[in-house]
mmCIF file of C-alpha atoms and ligand atoms in Angstrom:
data_model
loop_
_atom_site.group_PDB
_atom_site.id
_atom_site.type_symbol
_atom_site.label_atom_id
_atom_site.label_comp_id
_atom_site.label_asym_id
_atom_site.label_seq_id
_atom_site.Cartn_x
_atom_site.Cartn_y
_atom_site.Cartn_z
ATOM 1 C CA MET A 1 36.848 28.485 -21.058
ATOM 2 C CA ARG A 2 39.657 25.975 -20.590
ATOM 3 C CA ILE A 3 38.686 23.033 -18.433
ATOM 4 C CA VAL A 4 40.756 20.060 -17.301
ATOM 5 C CA GLU A 5 38.969 17.004 -15.979
ATOM 6 C CA LEU A 6 40.757 14.200 -14.118
ATOM 7 C CA SER A 7 38.891 10.984 -14.847
ATOM 8 C CA GLY A 8 38.619 7.257 -14.341
ATOM 9 C CA GLY A 9 36.182 5.286 -16.502
ATOM 10 C CA VAL A 10 32.394 5.410 -16.542
ATOM 11 C CA GLY A 11 31.558 8.218 -14.075
ATOM 12 C CA GLY A 12 34.260 10.572 -15.339
ATOM 13 C CA ALA A 13 33.325 9.823 -18.942
ATOM 14 C CA ARG A 14 29.741 10.868 -18.259
ATOM 15 C CA LEU A 15 30.853 14.223 -16.864
ATOM 16 C CA ALA A 16 33.187 14.680 -19.845
ATOM 17 C CA VAL A 17 30.167 14.353 -22.153
ATOM 18 C CA GLY A 18 28.445 17.161 -20.231
ATOM 19 C CA LEU A 19 31.468 19.462 -20.462
ATOM 20 C CA ASP A 20 32.062 18.558 -24.113
ATOM 21 C CA ARG A 21 28.512 19.638 -25.032
ATOM 22 C CA ILE A 22 29.139 23.245 -23.950
ATOM 23 C CA PRO A 23 30.308 25.248 -26.984
ATOM 24 C CA ASP A 24 32.612 27.653 -25.087
ATOM 25 C CA VAL A 25 34.497 24.885 -23.312
ATOM 26 C CA GLU A 26 37.890 23.662 -24.461
ATOM 27 C CA LEU A 27 38.128 20.357 -22.619
ATOM 28 C CA THR A 28 41.168 18.253 -21.778
ATOM 29 C CA VAL A 29 40.437 14.962 -20.023
ATOM 30 C CA VAL A 30 43.424 13.522 -18.135
ATOM 31 C CA VAL A 31 42.697 9.833 -17.744
ATOM 32 C CA ASN A 32 43.855 7.181 -15.283
ATOM 33 C CA ILE A 33 46.164 4.505 -16.708
ATOM 34 C CA GLY A 34 46.556 2.454 -13.504
ATOM 35 C CA ASP A 35 44.021 -0.088 -14.868
ATOM 36 C CA ASP A 36 46.065 -0.681 -18.025
ATOM 37 C CA GLU A 37 47.248 -4.246 -18.392
ATOM 38 C CA VAL A 38 48.250 -6.825 -20.975
ATOM 39 C CA ILE A 39 45.275 -9.135 -21.635
ATOM 40 C CA GLN A 40 45.551 -11.930 -24.252
ATOM 41 C CA GLY A 41 48.683 -10.170 -25.470
ATOM 42 C CA PHE A 42 46.948 -6.834 -25.966
ATOM 43 C CA HIS A 43 47.626 -3.604 -24.095
ATOM 44 C CA VAL A 44 44.205 -2.666 -22.737
ATOM 45 C CA SER A 45 43.489 0.866 -21.455
ATOM 46 C CA PRO A 46 39.964 0.522 -20.048
ATOM 47 C CA ASP A 47 39.531 4.058 -18.736
ATOM 48 C CA LEU A 48 40.937 5.818 -21.826
ATOM 49 C CA ASP A 49 38.739 3.724 -24.110
ATOM 50 C CA THR A 50 35.657 4.316 -21.954
ATOM 51 C CA VAL A 51 36.202 8.079 -22.108
ATOM 52 C CA ILE A 52 36.690 8.044 -25.891
ATOM 53 C CA TYR A 53 33.782 5.694 -26.615
ATOM 54 C CA THR A 54 31.494 7.714 -24.315
ATOM 55 C CA LEU A 55 32.494 11.055 -25.853
ATOM 56 C CA ALA A 56 31.791 9.514 -29.254
ATOM 57 C CA GLY A 57 28.393 8.261 -27.984
ATOM 58 C CA ILE A 58 29.170 4.635 -28.869
ATOM 59 C CA GLN A 59 29.788 3.158 -25.401
ATOM 60 C CA GLY A 60 28.350 -0.211 -24.382
ATOM 61 C CA PRO A 61 25.240 -0.680 -22.222
ATOM 62 C CA GLU A 62 27.261 -0.986 -18.970
ATOM 63 C CA GLY A 63 29.277 2.115 -19.807
ATOM 64 C CA TRP A 64 32.408 0.262 -20.992
ATOM 65 C CA GLY A 65 33.195 -1.320 -24.358
ATOM 66 C CA ARG A 66 31.233 -0.540 -27.500
ATOM 67 C CA ALA A 67 27.514 -0.554 -28.168
ATOM 68 C CA GLY A 68 26.435 -3.506 -30.298
ATOM 69 C CA ASP A 69 29.755 -5.297 -29.984
ATOM 70 C CA THR A 70 29.936 -9.079 -30.419
ATOM 71 C CA PHE A 71 32.220 -11.459 -28.539
ATOM 72 C CA VAL A 72 32.888 -14.165 -31.138
ATOM 73 C CA THR A 73 36.674 -14.080 -30.815
ATOM 74 C CA ASN A 74 36.570 -13.842 -27.020
ATOM 75 C CA THR A 75 34.251 -16.875 -26.804
ATOM 76 C CA GLU A 76 36.422 -18.899 -29.173
ATOM 77 C CA LEU A 77 39.417 -18.450 -26.830
ATOM 78 C CA ALA A 78 37.802 -20.990 -24.462
ATOM 79 C CA ARG A 79 38.506 -23.721 -27.042
ATOM 80 C CA PHE A 80 42.201 -23.252 -26.353
ATOM 81 C CA GLY A 81 41.735 -23.328 -22.598
ATOM 82 C CA ILE A 82 42.359 -19.597 -22.220
ATOM 83 C CA ASP A 83 40.652 -17.745 -19.354
ATOM 84 C CA ASN A 84 38.407 -15.277 -21.187
ATOM 85 C CA THR A 85 36.664 -13.728 -18.177
ATOM 86 C CA PHE A 86 37.953 -10.299 -19.214
ATOM 87 C CA GLN A 87 35.603 -9.678 -22.134
ATOM 88 C CA LEU A 88 37.196 -8.162 -25.207
ATOM 89 C CA GLY A 89 34.564 -7.468 -27.867
ATOM 90 C CA ASP A 90 35.313 -7.932 -31.542
ATOM 91 C CA LEU A 91 35.125 -4.206 -32.369
ATOM 92 C CA ASP A 92 36.984 -3.363 -29.184
ATOM 93 C CA LEU A 93 39.714 -5.817 -30.221
ATOM 94 C CA ALA A 94 40.462 -3.785 -33.338
ATOM 95 C CA LEU A 95 41.240 -0.742 -31.186
ATOM 96 C CA ASN A 96 43.348 -2.873 -28.845
ATOM 97 C CA MET A 97 45.264 -4.398 -31.761
ATOM 98 C CA THR A 98 45.990 -0.922 -33.135
ATOM 99 C CA ARG A 99 47.191 0.385 -29.782
ATOM 100 C CA THR A 100 49.339 -2.683 -29.073
ATOM 101 C CA GLN A 101 50.918 -2.676 -32.519
ATOM 102 C CA ARG A 102 51.785 1.027 -32.354
ATOM 103 C CA LEU A 103 53.118 0.788 -28.774
ATOM 104 C CA GLY A 104 55.290 -2.113 -29.972
ATOM 105 C CA ALA A 105 56.650 0.127 -32.715
ATOM 106 C CA GLY A 106 57.718 2.587 -30.014
ATOM 107 C CA GLU A 107 55.031 5.257 -30.340
ATOM 108 C CA PRO A 108 53.867 7.023 -27.156
ATOM 109 C CA LEU A 109 50.403 6.148 -25.804
ATOM 110 C CA SER A 110 49.326 9.811 -25.879
ATOM 111 C CA LYS A 111 49.938 10.109 -29.634
ATOM 112 C CA ILE A 112 48.171 6.810 -30.345
ATOM 113 C CA MET A 113 45.126 7.738 -28.251
ATOM 114 C CA SER A 114 44.861 11.178 -29.794
ATOM 115 C CA ASP A 115 44.743 9.578 -33.277
ATOM 116 C CA ILE A 116 42.192 7.019 -32.070
ATOM 117 C CA ALA A 117 40.014 9.743 -30.506
ATOM 118 C CA ARG A 118 40.123 11.694 -33.770
ATOM 119 C CA SER A 119 39.133 8.591 -35.751
ATOM 120 C CA PHE A 120 35.904 8.508 -33.696
ATOM 121 C CA GLY A 121 35.273 12.221 -34.250
ATOM 122 C CA VAL A 122 36.108 13.184 -30.649
ATOM 123 C CA GLU A 123 37.241 16.806 -30.533
ATOM 124 C CA SER A 124 38.041 17.207 -26.838
ATOM 125 C CA HIS A 125 41.600 16.320 -25.888
ATOM 126 C CA VAL A 126 41.838 12.926 -24.211
ATOM 127 C CA LEU A 127 45.257 12.410 -22.612
ATOM 128 C CA PRO A 128 46.624 9.460 -20.694
ATOM 129 C CA ALA A 129 47.957 10.752 -17.374
ATOM 130 C CA SER A 130 51.370 9.448 -18.468
ATOM 131 C CA ASP A 131 53.066 7.731 -21.396
ATOM 132 C CA ASP A 132 54.904 5.593 -18.826
ATOM 133 C CA ARG A 133 53.377 2.478 -17.320
ATOM 134 C CA ILE A 134 51.726 2.754 -13.912
ATOM 135 C CA GLU A 135 50.117 -0.368 -12.478
ATOM 136 C CA THR A 136 47.614 -0.237 -9.669
ATOM 137 C CA ARG A 137 48.211 -3.195 -7.325
ATOM 138 C CA LEU A 138 46.080 -4.091 -4.345
ATOM 139 C CA LEU A 139 46.884 -5.918 -1.099
ATOM 140 C CA ASN A 140 43.974 -7.938 0.286
ATOM 141 C CA ASP A 141 43.343 -8.921 3.890
ATOM 142 C CA GLN A 142 44.886 -12.364 3.171
ATOM 143 C CA GLY A 143 48.242 -10.700 2.444
ATOM 144 C CA GLU A 144 48.049 -11.321 -1.334
ATOM 145 C CA TRP A 145 48.963 -8.662 -3.904
ATOM 146 C CA LEU A 146 46.496 -8.562 -6.805
ATOM 147 C CA GLY A 147 46.788 -6.973 -10.235
ATOM 148 C CA PHE A 148 43.987 -4.562 -11.067
ATOM 149 C CA GLN A 149 42.000 -6.671 -13.547
ATOM 150 C CA GLU A 150 42.547 -9.779 -11.399
ATOM 151 C CA TYR A 151 40.930 -7.893 -8.512
ATOM 152 C CA PHE A 152 38.261 -6.074 -10.497
ATOM 153 C CA VAL A 153 37.164 -8.422 -13.263
ATOM 154 C CA ILE A 154 38.305 -11.940 -12.347
ATOM 155 C CA ARG A 155 37.597 -11.730 -8.583
ATOM 156 C CA GLN A 156 34.756 -9.202 -9.076
ATOM 157 C CA HIS A 157 36.154 -6.754 -6.476
ATOM 158 C CA ARG A 158 35.132 -9.026 -3.580
ATOM 159 C CA ASP A 159 38.487 -8.831 -1.742
ATOM 160 C CA VAL A 160 38.879 -6.589 1.286
ATOM 161 C CA ILE A 161 41.646 -4.157 0.270
ATOM 162 C CA LYS A 162 44.131 -2.996 2.885
ATOM 163 C CA GLU A 163 46.653 -1.164 0.739
ATOM 164 C CA VAL A 164 46.896 0.199 -2.806
ATOM 165 C CA VAL A 165 50.109 1.051 -4.662
ATOM 166 C CA TYR A 166 50.661 2.504 -8.117
ATOM 167 C CA ASP A 167 53.720 0.635 -9.368
ATOM 168 C CA GLY A 168 55.950 2.848 -11.480
ATOM 169 C CA ASP A 169 54.429 6.123 -10.284
ATOM 170 C CA ASP A 170 57.705 7.497 -8.926
ATOM 171 C CA ARG A 171 59.457 7.005 -12.289
ATOM 172 C CA ALA A 172 56.541 8.260 -14.403
ATOM 173 C CA THR A 173 56.314 11.683 -15.967
ATOM 174 C CA PRO A 174 53.057 13.388 -16.983
ATOM 175 C CA ALA A 175 52.154 12.857 -20.651
ATOM 176 C CA PRO A 176 52.892 15.780 -22.998
ATOM 177 C CA GLY A 177 50.233 18.444 -22.520
ATOM 178 C CA VAL A 178 49.066 17.356 -19.059
ATOM 179 C CA MET A 179 50.969 19.921 -16.979
ATOM 180 C CA GLU A 180 50.385 22.699 -19.519
ATOM 181 C CA ALA A 181 46.637 21.961 -19.574
ATOM 182 C CA ILE A 182 46.404 22.073 -15.763
ATOM 183 C CA GLU A 183 48.444 25.270 -15.517
ATOM 184 C CA ARG A 184 46.397 27.043 -18.206
ATOM 185 C CA ALA A 185 42.988 25.759 -17.037
ATOM 186 C CA ASP A 186 40.320 28.150 -15.763
ATOM 187 C CA GLN A 187 38.979 25.248 -13.720
ATOM 188 C CA VAL A 188 40.143 21.772 -12.807
ATOM 189 C CA VAL A 189 37.383 19.242 -12.254
ATOM 190 C CA ILE A 190 37.697 15.812 -10.668
ATOM 191 C CA GLY A 191 35.032 13.562 -12.180
ATOM 192 C CA PRO A 192 32.742 11.268 -10.173
ATOM 193 C CA SER A 193 35.350 8.519 -10.167
ATOM 194 C CA ASN A 194 36.689 6.116 -7.594
ATOM 195 C CA PRO A 195 39.167 8.252 -5.556
ATOM 196 C CA PRO A 196 41.727 5.557 -4.555
ATOM 197 C CA LEU A 197 41.474 3.495 -7.752
ATOM 198 C CA SER A 198 41.031 6.149 -10.458
ATOM 199 C CA ILE A 199 42.125 9.585 -9.195
ATOM 200 C CA TRP A 200 44.955 8.893 -6.723
ATOM 201 C CA PRO A 201 46.989 7.095 -9.438
ATOM 202 C CA VAL A 202 46.770 10.269 -11.559
ATOM 203 C CA LEU A 203 47.750 12.500 -8.619
ATOM 204 C CA ALA A 204 50.621 10.100 -7.767
ATOM 205 C CA ILE A 205 52.585 11.090 -10.877
ATOM 206 C CA PRO A 206 55.321 13.488 -9.736
ATOM 207 C CA GLY A 207 54.269 17.079 -10.390
ATOM 208 C CA VAL A 208 50.569 16.448 -10.969
ATOM 209 C CA ARG A 209 49.377 16.669 -7.359
ATOM 210 C CA ASP A 210 51.376 19.879 -6.805
ATOM 211 C CA ALA A 211 49.954 21.451 -9.958
ATOM 212 C CA VAL A 212 46.378 20.566 -8.983
ATOM 213 C CA GLU A 213 46.883 21.628 -5.344
ATOM 214 C CA SER A 214 48.222 25.014 -6.372
ATOM 215 C CA HIS A 215 45.425 25.601 -8.901
ATOM 216 C CA PRO A 216 42.938 28.129 -7.462
ATOM 217 C CA ALA A 217 39.716 26.502 -8.727
ATOM 218 C CA VAL A 218 39.484 22.734 -8.244
ATOM 219 C CA THR A 219 36.094 21.048 -7.900
ATOM 220 C CA ALA A 220 35.343 17.358 -7.379
ATOM 221 C CA ILE A 221 32.042 15.614 -8.045
ATOM 222 C CA SER A 222 31.266 13.000 -5.414
ATOM 223 C CA PRO A 223 31.150 9.441 -6.765
ATOM 224 C CA LEU A 224 29.170 8.435 -3.668
ATOM 225 C CA ILE A 225 25.458 9.137 -3.505
ATOM 226 C CA GLY A 226 23.805 8.657 -0.128
ATOM 227 C CA GLY A 227 26.980 6.944 1.076
ATOM 228 C CA LYS A 228 26.967 4.382 -1.745
ATOM 229 C CA ALA A 229 28.638 3.954 -5.109
ATOM 230 C CA LEU A 230 26.259 3.638 -8.053
ATOM 231 C CA LYS A 231 28.318 0.634 -9.062
ATOM 232 C CA GLY A 232 31.653 -0.868 -8.171
ATOM 233 C CA PRO A 233 33.811 -0.879 -5.081
ATOM 234 C CA ALA A 234 34.389 2.836 -4.343
ATOM 235 C CA ALA A 235 32.608 2.788 -0.969
ATOM 236 C CA SER A 236 34.055 -0.541 0.194
ATOM 237 C CA VAL A 237 37.639 0.251 -0.881
ATOM 238 C CA MET A 238 37.501 3.687 0.744
ATOM 239 C CA ALA A 239 36.221 2.103 3.965
ATOM 240 C CA SER A 240 38.789 -0.708 4.070
ATOM 241 C CA LEU A 241 41.583 1.835 3.419
ATOM 242 C CA GLY A 242 40.450 3.636 6.576
ATOM 243 C CA LEU A 243 38.522 6.586 5.145
ATOM 244 C CA PRO A 244 35.306 7.616 6.926
ATOM 245 C CA PRO A 245 32.025 6.622 5.230
ATOM 246 C CA GLY A 246 30.134 8.837 2.769
ATOM 247 C CA ILE A 247 30.955 12.459 1.985
ATOM 248 C CA GLU A 248 33.430 12.709 4.891
ATOM 249 C CA GLY A 249 35.453 10.018 3.155
ATOM 250 C CA VAL A 250 35.383 11.846 -0.183
ATOM 251 C CA LEU A 251 36.503 15.056 1.574
ATOM 252 C CA GLU A 252 39.359 13.200 3.245
ATOM 253 C CA ALA A 253 40.348 11.470 -0.011
ATOM 254 C CA TYR A 254 40.775 14.897 -1.642
ATOM 255 C CA GLU A 255 42.065 16.822 1.385
ATOM 256 C CA GLY A 256 44.315 19.698 0.304
ATOM 257 C CA VAL A 257 43.434 19.077 -3.349
ATOM 258 C CA VAL A 258 39.926 20.461 -3.862
ATOM 259 C CA ASP A 259 38.382 23.843 -3.125
ATOM 260 C CA ARG A 260 34.835 22.718 -3.803
ATOM 261 C CA LEU A 261 32.912 19.434 -3.677
ATOM 262 C CA ILE A 262 29.603 18.864 -5.438
ATOM 263 C CA VAL A 263 27.506 16.209 -3.728
ATOM 264 C CA ASP A 264 24.180 14.730 -4.731
ATOM 265 C CA HIS A 265 20.896 16.137 -3.392
ATOM 266 C CA ALA A 266 20.741 12.915 -1.354
ATOM 267 C CA ASP A 267 23.720 14.264 0.625
ATOM 268 C CA GLN A 268 22.597 17.860 0.948
ATOM 269 C CA ALA A 269 22.897 17.698 4.717
ATOM 270 C CA HIS A 270 26.624 18.186 4.023
ATOM 271 C CA ALA A 271 26.146 21.430 2.055
ATOM 272 C CA GLY A 272 28.033 24.406 3.442
ATOM 273 C CA ARG A 273 31.630 24.779 4.500
ATOM 274 C CA GLU A 274 33.641 21.781 5.581
ATOM 275 C CA GLY A 275 36.993 23.220 6.649
ATOM 276 C CA GLU A 276 38.589 24.729 3.529
ATOM 277 C CA VAL A 277 36.083 23.141 1.169
ATOM 278 C CA GLU A 278 32.768 24.545 -0.053
ATOM 279 C CA VAL A 279 30.214 21.735 -0.400
ATOM 280 C CA THR A 280 27.281 22.260 -2.789
ATOM 281 C CA ALA A 281 24.392 19.874 -3.514
ATOM 282 C CA ALA A 282 23.148 19.217 -7.049
ATOM 283 C CA GLU A 283 21.718 16.510 -9.291
ATOM 284 C CA THR A 284 24.735 14.270 -9.869
ATOM 285 C CA MET A 285 23.126 11.231 -11.538
ATOM 286 C CA ILE A 286 24.401 12.001 -15.002
ATOM 287 C CA LYS A 287 23.908 8.951 -17.171
ATOM 288 C CA GLU A 288 21.822 11.025 -19.590
ATOM 289 C CA PRO A 289 23.885 13.574 -21.546
ATOM 290 C CA GLU A 290 21.344 16.358 -20.819
ATOM 291 C CA ARG A 291 21.814 15.839 -17.088
ATOM 292 C CA ALA A 292 25.576 15.721 -17.490
ATOM 293 C CA GLU A 293 25.437 19.026 -19.352
ATOM 294 C CA ALA A 294 23.257 20.588 -16.653
ATOM 295 C CA LEU A 295 25.797 19.548 -14.004
ATOM 296 C CA ALA A 296 28.655 20.841 -16.160
ATOM 297 C CA ARG A 297 26.899 24.210 -16.545
ATOM 298 C CA LEU A 298 26.331 24.444 -12.795
ATOM 299 C CA LEU A 299 29.989 23.572 -12.256
ATOM 300 C CA LEU A 300 31.128 26.372 -14.562
ATOM 301 C CA GLY A 301 28.553 28.834 -13.268
ATOM 302 C CA ILE A 302 26.880 29.292 -16.659
HETATM 303 P P1 LIG B 401 35.539 2.844 -13.492
HETATM 304 O O1 LIG B 401 34.435 3.147 -14.445
HETATM 305 O O2 LIG B 401 35.501 1.476 -12.945
HETATM 306 O O3 LIG B 401 36.898 3.254 -13.971
HETATM 307 O O4 LIG B 401 35.307 3.671 -12.253
HETATM 308 P P2 LIG B 401 35.235 5.218 -12.002
HETATM 309 O O5 LIG B 401 36.528 5.707 -11.537
HETATM 310 O O6 LIG B 401 34.474 5.904 -13.085
HETATM 311 O O7 LIG B 401 34.363 5.177 -10.740
HETATM 312 C C1 LIG B 401 33.144 4.601 -10.704
HETATM 313 C C2 LIG B 401 32.452 5.492 -9.750
HETATM 314 O O8 LIG B 401 31.746 6.415 -10.524
HETATM 315 C C3 LIG B 401 31.491 4.768 -8.869
HETATM 316 O O9 LIG B 401 31.825 5.097 -7.535
HETATM 317 C C4 LIG B 401 30.157 5.377 -9.237
HETATM 318 O O10 LIG B 401 29.370 5.603 -8.109
HETATM 319 C C5 LIG B 401 30.539 6.674 -9.890
HETATM 320 N N1 LIG B 401 29.589 7.081 -10.912
HETATM 321 C C6 LIG B 401 29.311 6.472 -12.071
HETATM 322 N N2 LIG B 401 28.318 7.128 -12.715
HETATM 323 C C7 LIG B 401 27.991 8.178 -11.941
HETATM 324 C C8 LIG B 401 27.027 9.242 -12.036
HETATM 325 O O11 LIG B 401 26.242 9.358 -12.986
HETATM 326 N N3 LIG B 401 27.002 10.145 -10.998
HETATM 327 C C9 LIG B 401 27.822 10.055 -9.923
HETATM 328 N N4 LIG B 401 27.738 10.972 -8.965
HETATM 329 N N5 LIG B 401 28.718 9.068 -9.795
HETATM 330 C C10 LIG B 401 28.801 8.155 -10.789
HETATM 331 CA CA1 LIG B 402 38.784 2.225 -14.162
#
């Protein structure tokens, strides 16, 4: 079975683990690059790295970075008066150095990440949504435009967000393999990721939304459980962008895109038909790989 998953970081990575554990599944994860930025001179790709580390089973305790990493270099930066709020671990730095060096030599991100994934023993295909740069930028209620990591890490997603843009999206093309994977997929799955901050930037790349919309079997997993995000600003950003609260907001965020939405048991009051979309309730807390696999099996009907 060929499956494509669209993913942000932690939530999408967890679902990818579940899909990856099923022997008959050939998985391609198409990952958001709107969070990519240059930090301390390095090109960081937080969502791609989270997906690869999680598939390799070596992710950090919060879901990002690497398990058992140390922060010696990051701490030392303070000596030179450098803002080191964005924490780059020592092991994580090696990956970031490799990526930055190879990008500087002109190699495409997709090729670099596929080599990096292989070096960790990851067999599923992990593709950046594009080899071009796309930068998520956010307008707060004070009229200031913020870069993604400035908003998310430095200001700890406290700003009220009124508008989101994905700079460069109109000039970007899907990375090699993305369109082919979607067109050949038996199912397209949208992971439990933040819709405006992780999935919309993928859909914004010309051609991708059309390909997903015209695919006959597209299912999203709700990132909201009982109206709340497990972590992070999904609920607050969706609300301040004008989406209705809870599952209604998730349905509106993916209007015209999905055929099916899987919500948590906590939201089973929504199960049934909502317009064109079939809503099903299931266990969607999938931190443990066994639970992620159970959800993946339910998703694929096996
Ligand atoms: P990132 O990790 O910051 O890139 O963010 P994501 O795009 O992965 O979105 C985080 C969202 O994932 C939050 O809204 C969480 O509620 C959701 N999430 C994380 N883990 C899980 C999970 O196990 N189940 C479900 N349903 N949602 C999850
Ligand atoms: Ca992210």
